[in-house]
mmCIF file of C-alpha atoms in Angstrom:
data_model
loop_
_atom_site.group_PDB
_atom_site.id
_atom_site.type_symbol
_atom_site.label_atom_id
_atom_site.label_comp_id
_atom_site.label_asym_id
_atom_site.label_seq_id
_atom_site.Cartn_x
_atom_site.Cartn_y
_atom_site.Cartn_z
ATOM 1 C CA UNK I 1 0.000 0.000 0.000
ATOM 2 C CA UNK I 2 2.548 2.214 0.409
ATOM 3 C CA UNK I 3 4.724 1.705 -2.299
ATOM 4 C CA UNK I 4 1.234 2.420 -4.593
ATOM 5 C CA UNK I 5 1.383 5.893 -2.669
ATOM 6 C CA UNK I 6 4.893 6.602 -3.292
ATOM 7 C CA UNK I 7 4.461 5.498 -6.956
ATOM 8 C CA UNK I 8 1.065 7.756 -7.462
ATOM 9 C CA UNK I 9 3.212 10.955 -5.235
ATOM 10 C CA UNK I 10 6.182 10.502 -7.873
ATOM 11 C CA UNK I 11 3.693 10.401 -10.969
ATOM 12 C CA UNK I 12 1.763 13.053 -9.531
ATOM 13 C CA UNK I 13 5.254 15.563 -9.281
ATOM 14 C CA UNK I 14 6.909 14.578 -12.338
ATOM 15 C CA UNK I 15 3.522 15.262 -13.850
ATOM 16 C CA UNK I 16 3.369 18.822 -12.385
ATOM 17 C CA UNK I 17 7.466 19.100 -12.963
ATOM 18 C CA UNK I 18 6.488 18.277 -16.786
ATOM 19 C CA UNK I 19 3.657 20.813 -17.267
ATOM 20 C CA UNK I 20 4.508 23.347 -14.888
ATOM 21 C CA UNK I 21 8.018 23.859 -15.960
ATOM 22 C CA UNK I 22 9.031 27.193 -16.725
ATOM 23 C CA UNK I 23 9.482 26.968 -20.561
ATOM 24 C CA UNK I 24 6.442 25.072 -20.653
ATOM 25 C CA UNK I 25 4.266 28.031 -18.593
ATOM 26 C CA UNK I 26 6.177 30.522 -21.266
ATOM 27 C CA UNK I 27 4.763 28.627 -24.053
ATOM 28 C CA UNK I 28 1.409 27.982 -22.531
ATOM 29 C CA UNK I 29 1.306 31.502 -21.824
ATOM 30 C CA UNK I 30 1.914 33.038 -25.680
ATOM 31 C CA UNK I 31 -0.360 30.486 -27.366
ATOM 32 C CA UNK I 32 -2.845 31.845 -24.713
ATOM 33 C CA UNK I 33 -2.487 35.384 -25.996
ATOM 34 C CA UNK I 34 -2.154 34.310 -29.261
ATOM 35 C CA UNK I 35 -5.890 32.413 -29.004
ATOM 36 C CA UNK I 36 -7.218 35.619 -27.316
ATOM 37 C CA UNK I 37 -5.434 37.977 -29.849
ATOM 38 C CA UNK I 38 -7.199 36.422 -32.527
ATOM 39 C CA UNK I 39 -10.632 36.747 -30.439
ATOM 40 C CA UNK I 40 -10.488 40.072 -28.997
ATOM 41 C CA UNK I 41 -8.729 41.957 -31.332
ATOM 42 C CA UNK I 42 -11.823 41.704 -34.260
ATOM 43 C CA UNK I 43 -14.526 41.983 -31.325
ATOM 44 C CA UNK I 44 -13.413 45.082 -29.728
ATOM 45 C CA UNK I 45 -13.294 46.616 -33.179
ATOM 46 C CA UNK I 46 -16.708 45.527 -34.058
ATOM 47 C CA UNK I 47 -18.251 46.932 -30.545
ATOM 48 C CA UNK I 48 -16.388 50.276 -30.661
ATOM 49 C CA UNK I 49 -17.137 50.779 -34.225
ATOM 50 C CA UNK I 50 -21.082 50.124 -33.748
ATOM 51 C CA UNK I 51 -20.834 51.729 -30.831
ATOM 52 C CA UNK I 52 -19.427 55.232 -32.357
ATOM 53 C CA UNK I 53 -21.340 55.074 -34.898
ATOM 54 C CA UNK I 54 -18.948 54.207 -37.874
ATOM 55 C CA UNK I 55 -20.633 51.192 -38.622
ATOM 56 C CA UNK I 56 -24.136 49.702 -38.732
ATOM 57 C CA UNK I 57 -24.249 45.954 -39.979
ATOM 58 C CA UNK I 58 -27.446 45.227 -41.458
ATOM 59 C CA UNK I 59 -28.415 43.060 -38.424
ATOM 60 C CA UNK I 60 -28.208 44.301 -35.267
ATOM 61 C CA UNK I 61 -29.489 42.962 -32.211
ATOM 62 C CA UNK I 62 -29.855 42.819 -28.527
ATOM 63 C CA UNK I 63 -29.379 39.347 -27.221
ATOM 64 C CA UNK I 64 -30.456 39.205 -23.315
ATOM 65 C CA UNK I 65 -29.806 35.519 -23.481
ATOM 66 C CA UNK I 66 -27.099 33.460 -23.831
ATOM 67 C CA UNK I 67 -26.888 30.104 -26.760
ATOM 68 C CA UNK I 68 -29.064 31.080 -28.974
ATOM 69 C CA UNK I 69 -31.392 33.134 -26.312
ATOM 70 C CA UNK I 70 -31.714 31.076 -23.717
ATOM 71 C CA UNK I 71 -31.888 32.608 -19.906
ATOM 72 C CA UNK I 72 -33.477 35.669 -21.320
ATOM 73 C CA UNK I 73 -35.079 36.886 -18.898
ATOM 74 C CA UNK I 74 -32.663 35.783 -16.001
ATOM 75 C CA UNK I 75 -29.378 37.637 -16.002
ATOM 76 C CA UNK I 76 -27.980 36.094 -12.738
ATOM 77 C CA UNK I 77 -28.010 33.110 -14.185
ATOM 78 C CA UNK I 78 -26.432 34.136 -17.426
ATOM 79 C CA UNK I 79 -23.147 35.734 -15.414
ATOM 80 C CA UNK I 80 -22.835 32.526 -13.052
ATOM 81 C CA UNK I 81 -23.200 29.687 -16.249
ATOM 82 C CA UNK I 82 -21.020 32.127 -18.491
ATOM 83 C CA UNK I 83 -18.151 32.397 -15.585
ATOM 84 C CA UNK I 84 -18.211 29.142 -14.727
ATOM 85 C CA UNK I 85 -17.630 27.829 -17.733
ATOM 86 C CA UNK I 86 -14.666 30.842 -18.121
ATOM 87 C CA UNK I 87 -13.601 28.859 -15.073
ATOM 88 C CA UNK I 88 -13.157 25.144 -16.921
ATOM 89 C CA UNK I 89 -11.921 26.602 -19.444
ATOM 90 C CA UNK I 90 -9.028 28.482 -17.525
ATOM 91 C CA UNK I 91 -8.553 25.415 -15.784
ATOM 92 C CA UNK I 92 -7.916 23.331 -18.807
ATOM 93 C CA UNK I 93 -5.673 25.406 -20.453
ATOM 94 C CA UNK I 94 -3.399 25.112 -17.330
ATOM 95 C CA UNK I 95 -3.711 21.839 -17.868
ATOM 96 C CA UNK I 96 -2.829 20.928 -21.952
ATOM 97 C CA UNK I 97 0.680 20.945 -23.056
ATOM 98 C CA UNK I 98 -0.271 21.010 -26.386
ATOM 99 C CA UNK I 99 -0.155 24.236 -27.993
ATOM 100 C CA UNK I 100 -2.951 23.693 -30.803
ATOM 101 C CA UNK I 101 -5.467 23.162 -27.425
ATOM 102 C CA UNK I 102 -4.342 26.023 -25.900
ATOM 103 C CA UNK I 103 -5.334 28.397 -28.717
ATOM 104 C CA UNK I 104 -8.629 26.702 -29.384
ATOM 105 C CA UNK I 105 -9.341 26.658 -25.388
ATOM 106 C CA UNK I 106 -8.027 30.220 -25.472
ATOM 107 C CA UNK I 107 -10.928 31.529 -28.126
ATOM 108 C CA UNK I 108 -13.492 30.138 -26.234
ATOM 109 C CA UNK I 109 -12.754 31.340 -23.040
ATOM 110 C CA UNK I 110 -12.098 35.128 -24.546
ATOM 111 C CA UNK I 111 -15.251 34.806 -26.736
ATOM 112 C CA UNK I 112 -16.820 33.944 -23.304
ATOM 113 C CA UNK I 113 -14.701 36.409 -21.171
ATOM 114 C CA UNK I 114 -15.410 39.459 -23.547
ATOM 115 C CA UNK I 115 -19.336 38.659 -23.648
ATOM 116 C CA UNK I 116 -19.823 38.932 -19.792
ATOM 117 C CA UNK I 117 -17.771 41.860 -19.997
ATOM 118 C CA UNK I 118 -19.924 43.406 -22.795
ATOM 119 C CA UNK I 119 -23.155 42.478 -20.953
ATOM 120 C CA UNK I 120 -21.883 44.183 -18.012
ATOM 121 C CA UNK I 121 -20.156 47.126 -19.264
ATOM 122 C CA UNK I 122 -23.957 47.822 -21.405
ATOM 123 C CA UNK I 123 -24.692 50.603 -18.965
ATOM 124 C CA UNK I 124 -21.250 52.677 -19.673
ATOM 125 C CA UNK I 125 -21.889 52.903 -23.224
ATOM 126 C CA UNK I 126 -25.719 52.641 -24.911
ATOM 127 C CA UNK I 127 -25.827 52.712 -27.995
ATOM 128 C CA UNK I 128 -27.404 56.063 -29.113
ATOM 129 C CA UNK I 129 -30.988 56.299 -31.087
ATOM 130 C CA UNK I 130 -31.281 52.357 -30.457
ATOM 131 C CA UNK I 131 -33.915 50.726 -28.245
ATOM 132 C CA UNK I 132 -31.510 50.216 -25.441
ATOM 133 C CA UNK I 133 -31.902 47.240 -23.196
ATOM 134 C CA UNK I 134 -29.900 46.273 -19.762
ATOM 135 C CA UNK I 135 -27.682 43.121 -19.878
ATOM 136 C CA UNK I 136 -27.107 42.166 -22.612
ATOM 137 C CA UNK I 137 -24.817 41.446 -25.891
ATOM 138 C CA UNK I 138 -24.426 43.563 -29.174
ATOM 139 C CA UNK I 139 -25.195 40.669 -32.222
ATOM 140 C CA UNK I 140 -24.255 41.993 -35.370
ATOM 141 C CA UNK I 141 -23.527 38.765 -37.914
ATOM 142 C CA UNK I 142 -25.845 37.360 -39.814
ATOM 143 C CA UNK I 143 -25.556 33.597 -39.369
ATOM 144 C CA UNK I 144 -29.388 32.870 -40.404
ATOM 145 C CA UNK I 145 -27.584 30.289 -42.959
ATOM 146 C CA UNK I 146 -26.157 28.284 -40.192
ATOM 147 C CA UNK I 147 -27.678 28.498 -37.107
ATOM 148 C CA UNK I 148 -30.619 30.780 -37.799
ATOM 149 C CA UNK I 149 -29.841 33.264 -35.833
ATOM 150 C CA UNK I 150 -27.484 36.095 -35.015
ATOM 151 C CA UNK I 151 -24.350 36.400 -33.643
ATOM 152 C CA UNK I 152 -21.011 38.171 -32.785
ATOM 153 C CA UNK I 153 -17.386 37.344 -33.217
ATOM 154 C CA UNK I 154 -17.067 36.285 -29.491
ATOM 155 C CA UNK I 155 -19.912 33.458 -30.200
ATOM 156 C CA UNK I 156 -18.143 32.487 -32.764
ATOM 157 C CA UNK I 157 -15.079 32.242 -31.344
ATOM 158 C CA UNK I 158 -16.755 30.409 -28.117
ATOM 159 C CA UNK I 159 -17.908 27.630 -31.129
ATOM 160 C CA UNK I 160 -15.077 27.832 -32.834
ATOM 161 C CA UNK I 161 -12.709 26.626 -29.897
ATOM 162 C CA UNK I 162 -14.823 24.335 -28.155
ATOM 163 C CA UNK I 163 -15.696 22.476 -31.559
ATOM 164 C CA UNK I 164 -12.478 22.761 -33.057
ATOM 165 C CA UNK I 165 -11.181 21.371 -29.335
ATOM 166 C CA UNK I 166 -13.690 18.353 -29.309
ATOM 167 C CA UNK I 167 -12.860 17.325 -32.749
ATOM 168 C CA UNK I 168 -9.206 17.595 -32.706
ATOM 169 C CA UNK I 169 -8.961 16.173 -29.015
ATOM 170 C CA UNK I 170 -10.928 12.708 -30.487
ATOM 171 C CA UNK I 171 -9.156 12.326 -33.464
ATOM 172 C CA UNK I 172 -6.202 12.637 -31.485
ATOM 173 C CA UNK I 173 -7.367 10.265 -29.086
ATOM 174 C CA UNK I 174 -8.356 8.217 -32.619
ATOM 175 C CA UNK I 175 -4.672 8.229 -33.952
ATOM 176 C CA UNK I 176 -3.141 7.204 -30.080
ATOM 177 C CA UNK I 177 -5.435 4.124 -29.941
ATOM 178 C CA UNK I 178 -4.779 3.389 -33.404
ATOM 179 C CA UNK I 179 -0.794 3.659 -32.951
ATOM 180 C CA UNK I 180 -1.176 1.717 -29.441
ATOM 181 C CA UNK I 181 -3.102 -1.190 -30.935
ATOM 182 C CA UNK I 182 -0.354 -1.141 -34.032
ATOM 183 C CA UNK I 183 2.511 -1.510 -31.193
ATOM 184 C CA UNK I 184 0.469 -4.270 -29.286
ATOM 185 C CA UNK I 185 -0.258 -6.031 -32.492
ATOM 186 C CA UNK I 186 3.962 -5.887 -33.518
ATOM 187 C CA UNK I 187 4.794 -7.259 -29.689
ATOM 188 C CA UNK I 188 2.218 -9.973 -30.511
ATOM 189 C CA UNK I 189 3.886 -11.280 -33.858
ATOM 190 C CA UNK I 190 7.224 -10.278 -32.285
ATOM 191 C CA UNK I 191 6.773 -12.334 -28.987
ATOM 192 C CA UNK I 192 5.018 -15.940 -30.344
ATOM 193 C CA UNK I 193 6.532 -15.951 -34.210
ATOM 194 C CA UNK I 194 4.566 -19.011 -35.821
#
């Protein structure tokens, strides 16, 4: 029993020696601001231009609600699900060593980030001749040939990460089991030649 203990305390550091390391927290830490670069860079510009006045998509609306409207009419919830989430997602980019994850987990928790500070921040900055509404987010892209609906670059980047995550975390998980089963197959033949 306690050589199982010593064994799981030694995995346990090395694994936090590994991922932890200093290099590895440098790297972590620029693919993080490259992910959130690439999400907050286009959605600032979007808000402040709509915002001043320089630009007026032909779609704009006011989206009390978060996925696609849900929790409309229940901000508290909204801010708790949205940072929670913001939360995970923090905590698995600590977590990945790979630096593909860590920008897609990196757009998803900006896209998230930036819409609970834009449904916050609402009362700082109305938008002028608009029927102004408390709490919520400014949607300005027509998606209504995707998702019937419309949306704004942090949405987007919210789906983009978390799908582009999910897919490229199975097929990863795909090519591992196939390359493990290869290896088990060649010790096999190897071990027991006919």
């Amino acid at each position: 029993m306690d050589a199982e203990k010593q064994d799981w305390k030694k995995k346990a550091l090395d694994f936090f020696k590994i991922n932890f390391s200093k290099k590895n927290n440098l790297w972590r830490l620029l693919w993080f601001f490259v992910g959130c670069s690439i999400c907050l860079i286009p959605s600032l510009a979007c808000n402040l231009l709509i915002r001043n006045g320089s630009w007026f998509p032909s779609h704009i609306e006011y989206n009390p609600g978060i996925a696609f409207g849900n929790l409309e009419n229940n901000p508290a919830a909204i801010y708790a699900i949205q940072s929670i989430i913001c939360v995970i997602i923090a905590c698995l980019i600590l977590f990945t060593n790979k630096w593909y994850y860590t920008i897609l987990l990196s757009l998803a928790f900006c896209g998230g980030f930036f819409n609970i500070i834009d449904r916050a921040t609402q009362y700082l900055s109305p938008i002028p001749n608009t029927n102004w509404q408390p709490d919520y987010v400014l949607d300005y892209i027509n998606t209504l040939w995707f998702f019937d609906t419309i949306s704004n670059v942090p949405d987007i980047c919210i789906l983009t990460g978390i799908i582009g995550f999910a897919v490229l975390y199975i097929t990863m998980l795909i090519i591992q089991l196939v390359k493990d089963k290869k290896q088990e197959d060649i010790k096999k033949t190897t071990a027991c030649p006919n």
